[in-house]
Coordinates of C-alpha atoms in Angstrom, one line a residue:
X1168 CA 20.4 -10.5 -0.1
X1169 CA 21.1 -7.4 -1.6
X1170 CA 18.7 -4.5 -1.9
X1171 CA 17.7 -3.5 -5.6
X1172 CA 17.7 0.2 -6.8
X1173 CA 14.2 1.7 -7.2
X1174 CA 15.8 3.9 -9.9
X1175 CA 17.8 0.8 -11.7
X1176 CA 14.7 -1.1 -11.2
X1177 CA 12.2 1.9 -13.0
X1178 CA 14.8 2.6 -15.3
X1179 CA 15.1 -1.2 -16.6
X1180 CA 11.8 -1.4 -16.7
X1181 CA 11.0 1.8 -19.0
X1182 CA 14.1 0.4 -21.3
X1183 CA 12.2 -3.0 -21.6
X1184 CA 8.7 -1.4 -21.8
X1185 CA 10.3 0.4 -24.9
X1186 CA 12.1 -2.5 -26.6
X1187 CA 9.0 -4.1 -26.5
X1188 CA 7.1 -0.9 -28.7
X1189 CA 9.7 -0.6 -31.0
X1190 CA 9.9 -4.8 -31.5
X1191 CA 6.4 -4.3 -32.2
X1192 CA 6.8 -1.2 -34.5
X1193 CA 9.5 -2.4 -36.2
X1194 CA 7.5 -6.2 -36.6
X1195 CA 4.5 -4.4 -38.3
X1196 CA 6.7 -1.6 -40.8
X1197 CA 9.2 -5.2 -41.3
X1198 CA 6.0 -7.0 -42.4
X1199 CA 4.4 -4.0 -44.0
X1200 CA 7.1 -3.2 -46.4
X1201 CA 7.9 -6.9 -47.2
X1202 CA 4.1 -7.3 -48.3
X1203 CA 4.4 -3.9 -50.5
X1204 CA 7.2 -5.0 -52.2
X1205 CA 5.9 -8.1 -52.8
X1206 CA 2.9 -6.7 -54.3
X1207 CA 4.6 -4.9 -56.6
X1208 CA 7.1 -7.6 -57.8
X1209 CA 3.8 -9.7 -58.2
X1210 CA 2.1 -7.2 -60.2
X1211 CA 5.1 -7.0 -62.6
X1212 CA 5.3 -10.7 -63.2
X1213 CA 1.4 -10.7 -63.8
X1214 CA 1.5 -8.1 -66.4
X1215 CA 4.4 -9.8 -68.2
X1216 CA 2.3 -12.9 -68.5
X1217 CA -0.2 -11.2 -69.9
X1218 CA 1.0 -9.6 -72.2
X1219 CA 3.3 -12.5 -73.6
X1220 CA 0.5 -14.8 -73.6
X1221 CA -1.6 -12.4 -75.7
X1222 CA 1.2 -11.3 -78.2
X1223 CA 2.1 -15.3 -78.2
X1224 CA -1.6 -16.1 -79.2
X1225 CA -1.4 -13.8 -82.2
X1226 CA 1.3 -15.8 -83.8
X1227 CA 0.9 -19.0 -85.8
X1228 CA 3.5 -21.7 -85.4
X1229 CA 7.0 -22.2 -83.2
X1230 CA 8.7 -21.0 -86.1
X1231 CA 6.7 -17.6 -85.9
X1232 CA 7.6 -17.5 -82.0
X1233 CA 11.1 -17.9 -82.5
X1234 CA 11.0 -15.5 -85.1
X1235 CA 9.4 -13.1 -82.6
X1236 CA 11.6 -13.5 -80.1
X1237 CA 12.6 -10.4 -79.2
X1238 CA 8.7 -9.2 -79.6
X1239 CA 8.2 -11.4 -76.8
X1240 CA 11.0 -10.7 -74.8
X1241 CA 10.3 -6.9 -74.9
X1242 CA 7.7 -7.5 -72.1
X1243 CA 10.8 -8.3 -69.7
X1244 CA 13.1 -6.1 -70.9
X1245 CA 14.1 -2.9 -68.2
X1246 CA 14.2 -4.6 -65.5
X1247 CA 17.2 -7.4 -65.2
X1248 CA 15.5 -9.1 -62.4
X1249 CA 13.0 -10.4 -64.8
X1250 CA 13.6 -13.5 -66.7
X1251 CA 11.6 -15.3 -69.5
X1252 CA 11.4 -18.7 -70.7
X1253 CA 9.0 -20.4 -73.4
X1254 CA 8.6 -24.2 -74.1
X1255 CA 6.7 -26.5 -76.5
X1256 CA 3.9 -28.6 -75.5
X1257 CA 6.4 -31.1 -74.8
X1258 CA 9.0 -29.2 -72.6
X1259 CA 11.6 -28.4 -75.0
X1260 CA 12.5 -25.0 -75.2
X1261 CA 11.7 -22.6 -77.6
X1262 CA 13.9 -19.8 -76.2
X1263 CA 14.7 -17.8 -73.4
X1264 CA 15.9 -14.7 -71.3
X1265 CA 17.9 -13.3 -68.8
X1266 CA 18.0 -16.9 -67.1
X1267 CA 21.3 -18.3 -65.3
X1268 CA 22.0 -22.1 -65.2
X1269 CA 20.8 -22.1 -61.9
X1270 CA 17.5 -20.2 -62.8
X1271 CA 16.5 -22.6 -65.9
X1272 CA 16.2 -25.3 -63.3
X1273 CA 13.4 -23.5 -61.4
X1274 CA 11.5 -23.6 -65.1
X1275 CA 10.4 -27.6 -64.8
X1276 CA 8.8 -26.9 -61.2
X1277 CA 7.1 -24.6 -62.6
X1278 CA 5.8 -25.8 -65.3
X1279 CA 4.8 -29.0 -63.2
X1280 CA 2.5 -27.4 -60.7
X1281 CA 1.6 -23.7 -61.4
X1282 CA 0.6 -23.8 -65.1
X1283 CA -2.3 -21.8 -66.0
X1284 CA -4.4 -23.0 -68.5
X1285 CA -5.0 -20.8 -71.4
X1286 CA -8.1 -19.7 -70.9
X1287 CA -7.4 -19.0 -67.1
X1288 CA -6.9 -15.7 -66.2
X1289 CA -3.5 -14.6 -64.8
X1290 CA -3.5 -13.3 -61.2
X1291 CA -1.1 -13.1 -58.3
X1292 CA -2.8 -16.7 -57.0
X1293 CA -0.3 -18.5 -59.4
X1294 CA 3.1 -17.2 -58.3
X1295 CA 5.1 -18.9 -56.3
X1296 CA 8.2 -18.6 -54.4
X1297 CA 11.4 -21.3 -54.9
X1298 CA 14.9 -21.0 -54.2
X1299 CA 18.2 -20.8 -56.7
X1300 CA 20.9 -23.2 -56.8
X1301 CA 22.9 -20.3 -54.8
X1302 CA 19.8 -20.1 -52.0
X1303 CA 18.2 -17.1 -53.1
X1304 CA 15.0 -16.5 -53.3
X1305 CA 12.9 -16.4 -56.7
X1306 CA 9.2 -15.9 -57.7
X1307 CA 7.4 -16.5 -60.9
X1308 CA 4.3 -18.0 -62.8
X1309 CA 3.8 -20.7 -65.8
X1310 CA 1.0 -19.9 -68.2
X1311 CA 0.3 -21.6 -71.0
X1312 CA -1.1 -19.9 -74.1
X1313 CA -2.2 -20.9 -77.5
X1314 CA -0.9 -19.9 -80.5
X1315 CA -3.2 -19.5 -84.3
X1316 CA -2.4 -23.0 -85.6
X1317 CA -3.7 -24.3 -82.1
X1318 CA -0.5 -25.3 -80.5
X1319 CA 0.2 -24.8 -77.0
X1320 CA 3.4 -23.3 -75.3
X1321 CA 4.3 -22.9 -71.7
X1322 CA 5.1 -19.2 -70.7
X1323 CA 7.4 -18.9 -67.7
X1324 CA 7.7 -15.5 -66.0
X1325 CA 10.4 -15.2 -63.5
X1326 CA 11.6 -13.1 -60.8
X1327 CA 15.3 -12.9 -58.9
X1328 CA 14.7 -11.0 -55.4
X1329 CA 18.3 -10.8 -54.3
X1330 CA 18.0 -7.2 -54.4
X1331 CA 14.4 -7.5 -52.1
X1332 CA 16.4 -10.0 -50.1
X1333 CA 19.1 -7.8 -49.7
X1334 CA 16.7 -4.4 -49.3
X1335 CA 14.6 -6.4 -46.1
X1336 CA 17.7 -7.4 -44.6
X1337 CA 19.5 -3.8 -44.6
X1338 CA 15.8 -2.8 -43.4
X1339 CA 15.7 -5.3 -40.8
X1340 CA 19.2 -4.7 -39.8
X1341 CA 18.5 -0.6 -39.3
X1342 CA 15.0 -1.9 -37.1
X1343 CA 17.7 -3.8 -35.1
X1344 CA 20.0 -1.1 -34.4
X1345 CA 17.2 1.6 -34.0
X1346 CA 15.8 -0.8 -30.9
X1347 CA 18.7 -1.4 -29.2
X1348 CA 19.6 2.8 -29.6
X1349 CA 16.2 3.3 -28.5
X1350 CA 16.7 1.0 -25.8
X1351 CA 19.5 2.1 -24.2
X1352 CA 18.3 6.0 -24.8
X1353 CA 15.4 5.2 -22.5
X1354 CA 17.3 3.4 -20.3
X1355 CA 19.5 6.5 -19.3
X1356 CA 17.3 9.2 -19.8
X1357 CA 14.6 6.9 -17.3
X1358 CA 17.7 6.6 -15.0
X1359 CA 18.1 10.3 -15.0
X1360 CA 14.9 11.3 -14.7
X1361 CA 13.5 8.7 -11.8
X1362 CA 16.6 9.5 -9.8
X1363 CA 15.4 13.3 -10.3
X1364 CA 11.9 12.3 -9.5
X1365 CA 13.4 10.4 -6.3
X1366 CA 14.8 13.3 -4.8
X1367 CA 12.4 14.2 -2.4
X1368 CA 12.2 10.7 -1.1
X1369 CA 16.3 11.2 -0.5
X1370 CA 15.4 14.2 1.2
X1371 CA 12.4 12.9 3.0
X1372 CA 15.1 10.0 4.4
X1373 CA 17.7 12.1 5.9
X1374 CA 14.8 14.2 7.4
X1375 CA 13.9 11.4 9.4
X1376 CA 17.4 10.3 9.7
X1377 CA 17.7 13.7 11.9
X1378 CA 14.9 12.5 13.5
X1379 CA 16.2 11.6 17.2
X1380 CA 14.6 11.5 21.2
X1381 CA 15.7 15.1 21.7
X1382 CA 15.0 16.3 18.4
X1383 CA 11.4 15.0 18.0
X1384 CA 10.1 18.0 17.4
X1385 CA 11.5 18.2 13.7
X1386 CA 8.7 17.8 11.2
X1387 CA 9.4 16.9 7.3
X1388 CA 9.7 20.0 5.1
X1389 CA 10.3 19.2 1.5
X1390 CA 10.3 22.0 -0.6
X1391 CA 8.1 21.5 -3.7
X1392 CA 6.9 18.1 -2.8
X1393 CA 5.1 16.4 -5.2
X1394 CA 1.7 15.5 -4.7
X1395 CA 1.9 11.7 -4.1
X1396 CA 4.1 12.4 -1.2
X1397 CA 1.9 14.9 0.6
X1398 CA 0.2 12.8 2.5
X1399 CA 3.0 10.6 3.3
X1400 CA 5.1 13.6 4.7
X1401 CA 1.7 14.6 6.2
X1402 CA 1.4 11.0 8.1
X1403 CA 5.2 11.4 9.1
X1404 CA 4.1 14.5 10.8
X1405 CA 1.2 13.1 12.3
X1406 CA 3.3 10.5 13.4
X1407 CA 6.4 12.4 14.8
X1408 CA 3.5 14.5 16.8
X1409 CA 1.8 11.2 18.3
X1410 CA 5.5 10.2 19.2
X1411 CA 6.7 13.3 20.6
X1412 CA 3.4 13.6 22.7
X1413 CA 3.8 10.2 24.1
X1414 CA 8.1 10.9 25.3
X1415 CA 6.7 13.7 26.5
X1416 CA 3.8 11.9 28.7
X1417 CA 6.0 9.4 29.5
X1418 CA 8.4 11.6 30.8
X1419 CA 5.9 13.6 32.7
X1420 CA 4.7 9.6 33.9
X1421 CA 8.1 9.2 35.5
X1422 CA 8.6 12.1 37.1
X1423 CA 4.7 12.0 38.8
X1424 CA 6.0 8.3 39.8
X1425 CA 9.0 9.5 40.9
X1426 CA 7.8 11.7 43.1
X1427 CA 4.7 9.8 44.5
X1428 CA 6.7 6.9 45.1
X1429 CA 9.3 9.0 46.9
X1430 CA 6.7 10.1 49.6
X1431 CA 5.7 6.7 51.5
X1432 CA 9.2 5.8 50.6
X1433 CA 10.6 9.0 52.5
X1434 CA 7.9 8.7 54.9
X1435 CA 8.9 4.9 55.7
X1436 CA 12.9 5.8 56.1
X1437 CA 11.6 8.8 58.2
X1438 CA 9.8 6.8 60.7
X1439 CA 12.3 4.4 60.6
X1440 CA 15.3 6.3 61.6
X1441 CA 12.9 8.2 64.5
X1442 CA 12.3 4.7 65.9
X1443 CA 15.7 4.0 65.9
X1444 CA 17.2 7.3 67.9
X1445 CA 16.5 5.6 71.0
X1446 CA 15.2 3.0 72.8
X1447 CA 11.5 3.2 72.8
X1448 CA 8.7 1.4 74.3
X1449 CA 6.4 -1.7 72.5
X1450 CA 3.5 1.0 72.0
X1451 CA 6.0 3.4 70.5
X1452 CA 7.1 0.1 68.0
X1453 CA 3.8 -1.0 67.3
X1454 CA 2.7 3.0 66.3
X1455 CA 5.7 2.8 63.8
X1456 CA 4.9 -0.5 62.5
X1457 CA 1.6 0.4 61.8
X1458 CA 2.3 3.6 60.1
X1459 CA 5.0 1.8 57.9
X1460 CA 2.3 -0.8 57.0
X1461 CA -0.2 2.1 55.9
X1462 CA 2.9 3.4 53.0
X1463 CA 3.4 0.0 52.3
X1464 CA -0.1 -0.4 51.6
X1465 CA -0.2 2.8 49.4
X1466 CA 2.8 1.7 47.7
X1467 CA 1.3 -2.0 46.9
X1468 CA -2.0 -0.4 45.5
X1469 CA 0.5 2.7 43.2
X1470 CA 2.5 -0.2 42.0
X1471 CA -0.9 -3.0 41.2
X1472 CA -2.5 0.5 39.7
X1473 CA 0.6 0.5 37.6
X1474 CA 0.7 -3.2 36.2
X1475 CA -3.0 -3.1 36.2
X1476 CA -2.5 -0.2 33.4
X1477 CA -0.1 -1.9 31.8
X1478 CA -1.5 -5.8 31.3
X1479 CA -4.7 -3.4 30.1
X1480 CA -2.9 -1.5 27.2
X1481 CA -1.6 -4.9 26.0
X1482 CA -3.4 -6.4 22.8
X1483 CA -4.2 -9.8 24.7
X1484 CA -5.9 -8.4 27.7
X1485 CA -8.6 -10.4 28.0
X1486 CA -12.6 -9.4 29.6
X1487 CA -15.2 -11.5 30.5
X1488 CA -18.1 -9.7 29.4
X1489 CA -21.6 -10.6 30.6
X1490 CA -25.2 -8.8 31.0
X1491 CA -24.9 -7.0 34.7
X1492 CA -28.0 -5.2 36.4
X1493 CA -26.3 -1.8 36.8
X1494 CA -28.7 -1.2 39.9
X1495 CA -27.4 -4.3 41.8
X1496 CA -23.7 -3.6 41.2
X1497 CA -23.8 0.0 42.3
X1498 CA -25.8 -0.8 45.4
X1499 CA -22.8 -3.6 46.1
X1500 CA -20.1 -1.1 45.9
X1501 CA -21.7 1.4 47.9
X1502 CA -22.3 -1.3 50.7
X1503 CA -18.6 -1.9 50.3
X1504 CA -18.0 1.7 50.8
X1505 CA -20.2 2.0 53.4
X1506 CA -17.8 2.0 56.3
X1507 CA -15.5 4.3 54.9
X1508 CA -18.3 7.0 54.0
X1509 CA -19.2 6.7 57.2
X1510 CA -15.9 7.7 58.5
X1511 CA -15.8 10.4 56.5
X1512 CA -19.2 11.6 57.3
X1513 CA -20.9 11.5 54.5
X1514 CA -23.9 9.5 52.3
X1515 CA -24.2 7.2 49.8
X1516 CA -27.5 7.3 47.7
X1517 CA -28.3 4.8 44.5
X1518 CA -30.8 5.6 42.1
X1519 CA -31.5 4.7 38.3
X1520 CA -30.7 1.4 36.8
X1521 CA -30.5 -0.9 34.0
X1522 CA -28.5 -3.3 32.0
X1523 CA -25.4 -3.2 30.4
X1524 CA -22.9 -5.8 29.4
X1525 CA -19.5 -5.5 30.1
X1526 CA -16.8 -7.0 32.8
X1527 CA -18.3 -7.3 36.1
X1528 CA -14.6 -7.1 37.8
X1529 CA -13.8 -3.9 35.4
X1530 CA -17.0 -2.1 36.4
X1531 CA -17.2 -2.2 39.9
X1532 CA -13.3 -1.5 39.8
X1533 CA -14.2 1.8 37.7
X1534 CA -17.5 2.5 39.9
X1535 CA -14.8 1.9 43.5
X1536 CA -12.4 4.4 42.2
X1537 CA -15.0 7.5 41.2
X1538 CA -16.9 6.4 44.5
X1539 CA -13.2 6.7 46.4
X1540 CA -12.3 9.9 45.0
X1541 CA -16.2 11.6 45.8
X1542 CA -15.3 10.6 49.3
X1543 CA -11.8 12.4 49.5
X1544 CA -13.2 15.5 48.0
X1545 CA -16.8 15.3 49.8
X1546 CA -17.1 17.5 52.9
X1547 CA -18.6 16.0 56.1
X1548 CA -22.4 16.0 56.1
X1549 CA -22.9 15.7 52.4
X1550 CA -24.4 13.4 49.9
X1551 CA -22.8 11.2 47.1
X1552 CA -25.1 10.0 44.2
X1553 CA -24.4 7.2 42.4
X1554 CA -27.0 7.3 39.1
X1555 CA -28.1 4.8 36.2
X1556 CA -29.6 6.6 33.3
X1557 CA -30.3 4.6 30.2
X1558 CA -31.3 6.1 26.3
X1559 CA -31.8 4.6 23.6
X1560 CA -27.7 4.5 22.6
X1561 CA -26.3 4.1 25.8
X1562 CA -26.3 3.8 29.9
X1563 CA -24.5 6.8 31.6
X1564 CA -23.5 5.8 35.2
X1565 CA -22.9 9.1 37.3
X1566 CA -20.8 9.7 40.2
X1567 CA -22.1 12.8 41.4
X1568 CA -20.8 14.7 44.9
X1569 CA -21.2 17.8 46.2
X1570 CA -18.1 19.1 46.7
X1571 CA -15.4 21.8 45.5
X1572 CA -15.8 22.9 42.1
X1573 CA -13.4 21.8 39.7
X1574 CA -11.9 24.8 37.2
X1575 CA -12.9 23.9 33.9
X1576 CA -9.7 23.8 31.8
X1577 CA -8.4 20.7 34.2
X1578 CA -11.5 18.5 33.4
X1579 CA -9.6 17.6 30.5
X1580 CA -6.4 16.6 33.0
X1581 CA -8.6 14.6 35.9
X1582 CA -7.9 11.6 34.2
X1583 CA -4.0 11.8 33.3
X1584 CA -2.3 9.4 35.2
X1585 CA -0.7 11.3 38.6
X1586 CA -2.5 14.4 37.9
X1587 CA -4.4 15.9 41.0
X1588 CA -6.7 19.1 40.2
X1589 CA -4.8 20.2 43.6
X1590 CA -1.5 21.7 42.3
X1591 CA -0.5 21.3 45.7
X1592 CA -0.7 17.3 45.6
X1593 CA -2.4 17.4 48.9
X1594 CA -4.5 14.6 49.9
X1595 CA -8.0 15.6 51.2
X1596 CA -8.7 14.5 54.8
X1597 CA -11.1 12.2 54.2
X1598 CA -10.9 9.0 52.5
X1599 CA -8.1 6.8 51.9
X1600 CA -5.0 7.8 50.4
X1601 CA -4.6 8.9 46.6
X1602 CA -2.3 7.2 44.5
X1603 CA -2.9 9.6 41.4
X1604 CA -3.7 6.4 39.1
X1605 CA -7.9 6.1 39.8
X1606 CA -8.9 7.8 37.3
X1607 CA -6.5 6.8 34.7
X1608 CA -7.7 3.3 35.7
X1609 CA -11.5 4.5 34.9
X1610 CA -10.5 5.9 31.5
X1611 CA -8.6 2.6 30.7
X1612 CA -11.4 0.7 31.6
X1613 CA -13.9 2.7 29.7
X1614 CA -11.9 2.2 26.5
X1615 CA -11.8 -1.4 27.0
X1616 CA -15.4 -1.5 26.9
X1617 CA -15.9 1.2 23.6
X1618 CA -16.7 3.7 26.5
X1619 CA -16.3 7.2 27.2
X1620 CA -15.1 8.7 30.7
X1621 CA -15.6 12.6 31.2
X1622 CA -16.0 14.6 34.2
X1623 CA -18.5 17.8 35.1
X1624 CA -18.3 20.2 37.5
X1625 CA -20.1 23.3 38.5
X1626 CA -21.1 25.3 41.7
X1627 CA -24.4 22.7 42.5
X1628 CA -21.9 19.5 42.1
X1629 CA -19.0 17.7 40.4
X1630 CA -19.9 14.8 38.3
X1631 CA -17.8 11.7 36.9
X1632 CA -19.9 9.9 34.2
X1633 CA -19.2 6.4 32.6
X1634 CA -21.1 6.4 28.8
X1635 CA -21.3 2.4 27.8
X1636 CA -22.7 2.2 24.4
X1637 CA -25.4 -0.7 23.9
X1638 CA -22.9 -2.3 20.9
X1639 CA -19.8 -2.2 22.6
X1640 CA -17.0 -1.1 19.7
X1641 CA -14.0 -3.4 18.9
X1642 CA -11.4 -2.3 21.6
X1643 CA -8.4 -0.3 20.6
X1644 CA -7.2 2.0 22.9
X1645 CA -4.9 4.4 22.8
X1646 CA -1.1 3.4 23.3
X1647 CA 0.7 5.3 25.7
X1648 CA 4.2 4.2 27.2
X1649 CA 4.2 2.4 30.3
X1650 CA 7.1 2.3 32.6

């Protein structure tokens, strides 16, 4: 199906809108001047009816009528559209004017249903309208009126309007052509000025169409915009920001996965080809095997991190929320974690509590992952706090260890995914093995819950707190690509 033109659209629109106003205009001045004229025909007619009947009751017989003719006739004479006729009691006629044959038969109609009596008063109520033998149009009144001797004769009073007929119809005709002039005037000067008016929509379009991967930094400039398409170019903007933001995140997320999935990887081929110099001994096999395990492992939790990440940004993830006792399920990960801090030498305190609701897989996932990295960064000997602290809006959990101090202008960074706060990539000795996507993980899950993730640090301590409002929020969480 074919696509319509806005402007053709606008411009058909604006012609039919004024079609319409003059149909209207021209309806009411048709109307208007049809009623005028006739008014003033109707008028005439009335006055000549008048004034016949009252010269007619001044005179004494027929004889004095016919005699008088012209008298009478007087009242019509000046205007040849007017016609007279006057009959006897008994129809026949006495004389007559200015009527055609095909007039005199309008006279017995007349007479037979509009007939005023003679002591009626004439008024516009009597006229009627009839046609001629030749289909014009005719109006007129019969009066009767009495004369001295007490005889009665009809008066009829006629009117031809061929010439309004003819006058309406010009009119009419001029309405007609001033409508369809007007019509097709707005129709091209709407054309002209919507396609004007669309211009900075054309422009706006091959903005964007210049719009590409590498050129995402463009932004829509349209010199003087109007003001209904500020805040769409604004939004565009917006929009071309969010996007080139998330390329360049997601280009940043492949090369940290790149390169972190090119250590154990280099690490496995390493050992690999070592082992296969020479011959070597079962000890020597089983040392290799179990060192290939160890990346395979790190590689197995980089890539369930990764799909973990990805099945959560996805609109149908689903959670099983419940009410947890926050004290319970931070002692059970610290138990878990109990071998492993005491490998690394250090403590594992749990204070605070209450009750939240929210996913009980999710939270202890969140709670594992701040609890693995305050082991990698806590030196021997130390203590790690984990800490339930309810208000009235919310439940904080803290993660708090005592180790380095974090610079302040890469709290904002801890919890990009791959990004280490060593620029070195280093792991720490203790602890297992980083795979740069824990606390990414945390923040995902924190949004999934209408959370809030943020990290502290100063010289006493470095602190990772989980905020869980009371009223969890309707999820949405930001999108950012996934590889």
């Amino acid at each position: 199906m074919a696509s319509r033109s806005l402007t053709t659209t606008l411009a058909l629109a604006f012609a039919g809108t004024t079609i319409a106003v003059f149909a209207l205009a021209g309806s009411v001045l048709y109307f208007a001047l049809e009623r005028q004229v006739t008014l003033q025909d109707d008028s005439e007619i009335v006055l000549a009816a008048r004034h016949t009947r009252r010269l007619a009751n001044e005179l004494q017989s027929f004889a004095d009528v016919r005699a008088h003719a012209d008298r009478l006739t007087s009242q019509v004479l000046g205007n040849a559209t007017l016609s007279m006729d006057v009959r006897d009691a008994n129809g026949n006629p006495l004389f007559s004017h200015n009527t055609a044959d095909d007039t005199t038969s309008l006279v017995e109609p007349l007479v037979a249903t509009q007939r005023v009596a003679p002591s009626a008063r004439i008024t516009g109520r009597a006229i009627v309208e009839a046609q001629r033998g030749s289909g014009m149009p005719v109006r007129g009144l019969a009066a009767d009126a009495s004369l001295a001797d007490g005889s009665a004769v009809t008066i009829v009073i006629a009117r031809d309007m061929t010439d309004r007929w003819l006058l309406l119809d010009h009119y009419r005709d001029r309405l007609y052509g001033a409508g369809f002039g007007g019509m097709l005037l707005a129709f091209l000067m709407s054309w002209m000025l919507v396609h004007e008016s669309l211009r900075p929509l054309r422009q706006l379009a091959a903005h964007a169409a210049g719009v590409t991967v590498d050129r995402l930094h463009a932004r829509m400039e349209i010199d003087n915009a109007p003001r209904e398409l500020a805040s769409v170019i604004a939004s565009l903007n917006a929009m071309l920001e969010r996007l080139a933001g998330g390329f360049q995140r997601m280009s940043q997320y492949t090369a940290d996965l790149a390169h972190d999935m090119r250590t154990p990887l280099a690490n496995l081929r390493g050992s690999t080809e070592v082992a296969l110099a020479r011959p070597r001994s079962a000890d020597e096999y089983r040392a290799v095997l179990e060192s290939n395990l160890e990346e395979c492992e790190r590689i197995s939790r980089m890539i369930e991190s990764v799909l973990f990440l990805a099945r959560a940004e996805h609109p149908q993830f689903v959670t099983r929320m419940k009410a947890l006792d926050v004290h319970e399920e931070l002692a059970r990960v610290a138990d878990y974690f109990e071998g492993i801090a005491d490998d690394a030498g250090v403590q594992v305190r749990v204070t605070g509590g209450g009750e939240i609701r929210a996913d009980a897989e999710l939270f202890r996932r969140a709670v594992s992952n701040l609890l693995a990295n305050a082991i990698r960064h806590t030196p021997r000997g130390r203590e790690i706090e984990l800490r339930a602290e309810e208000s009235a809006d919310s439940l904080r959990v803290t993660v708090a260890n005592q180790g380095s101090h974090i610079d302040p202008t890469r709290l904002e960074r801890v919890f990009d995914r791959f990004y280490r706060a060593d620029p070195a990539r280093h792991h720490a000795p203790a602890g297992p093995a980083s795979t740069g996507l824990g606390l990414a993980i945390v923040r995902t899950i924190m949004e999934l819950h209408g959370g809030h993730a943020y990290a502290e640090s100063d010289d006493a301590s470095t602190r990772f707190i989980l905020r869980f409002p009371r009223k969890s929020a309707p999820r949405d969480p930001i999108r950012l690509p996934v590889i």
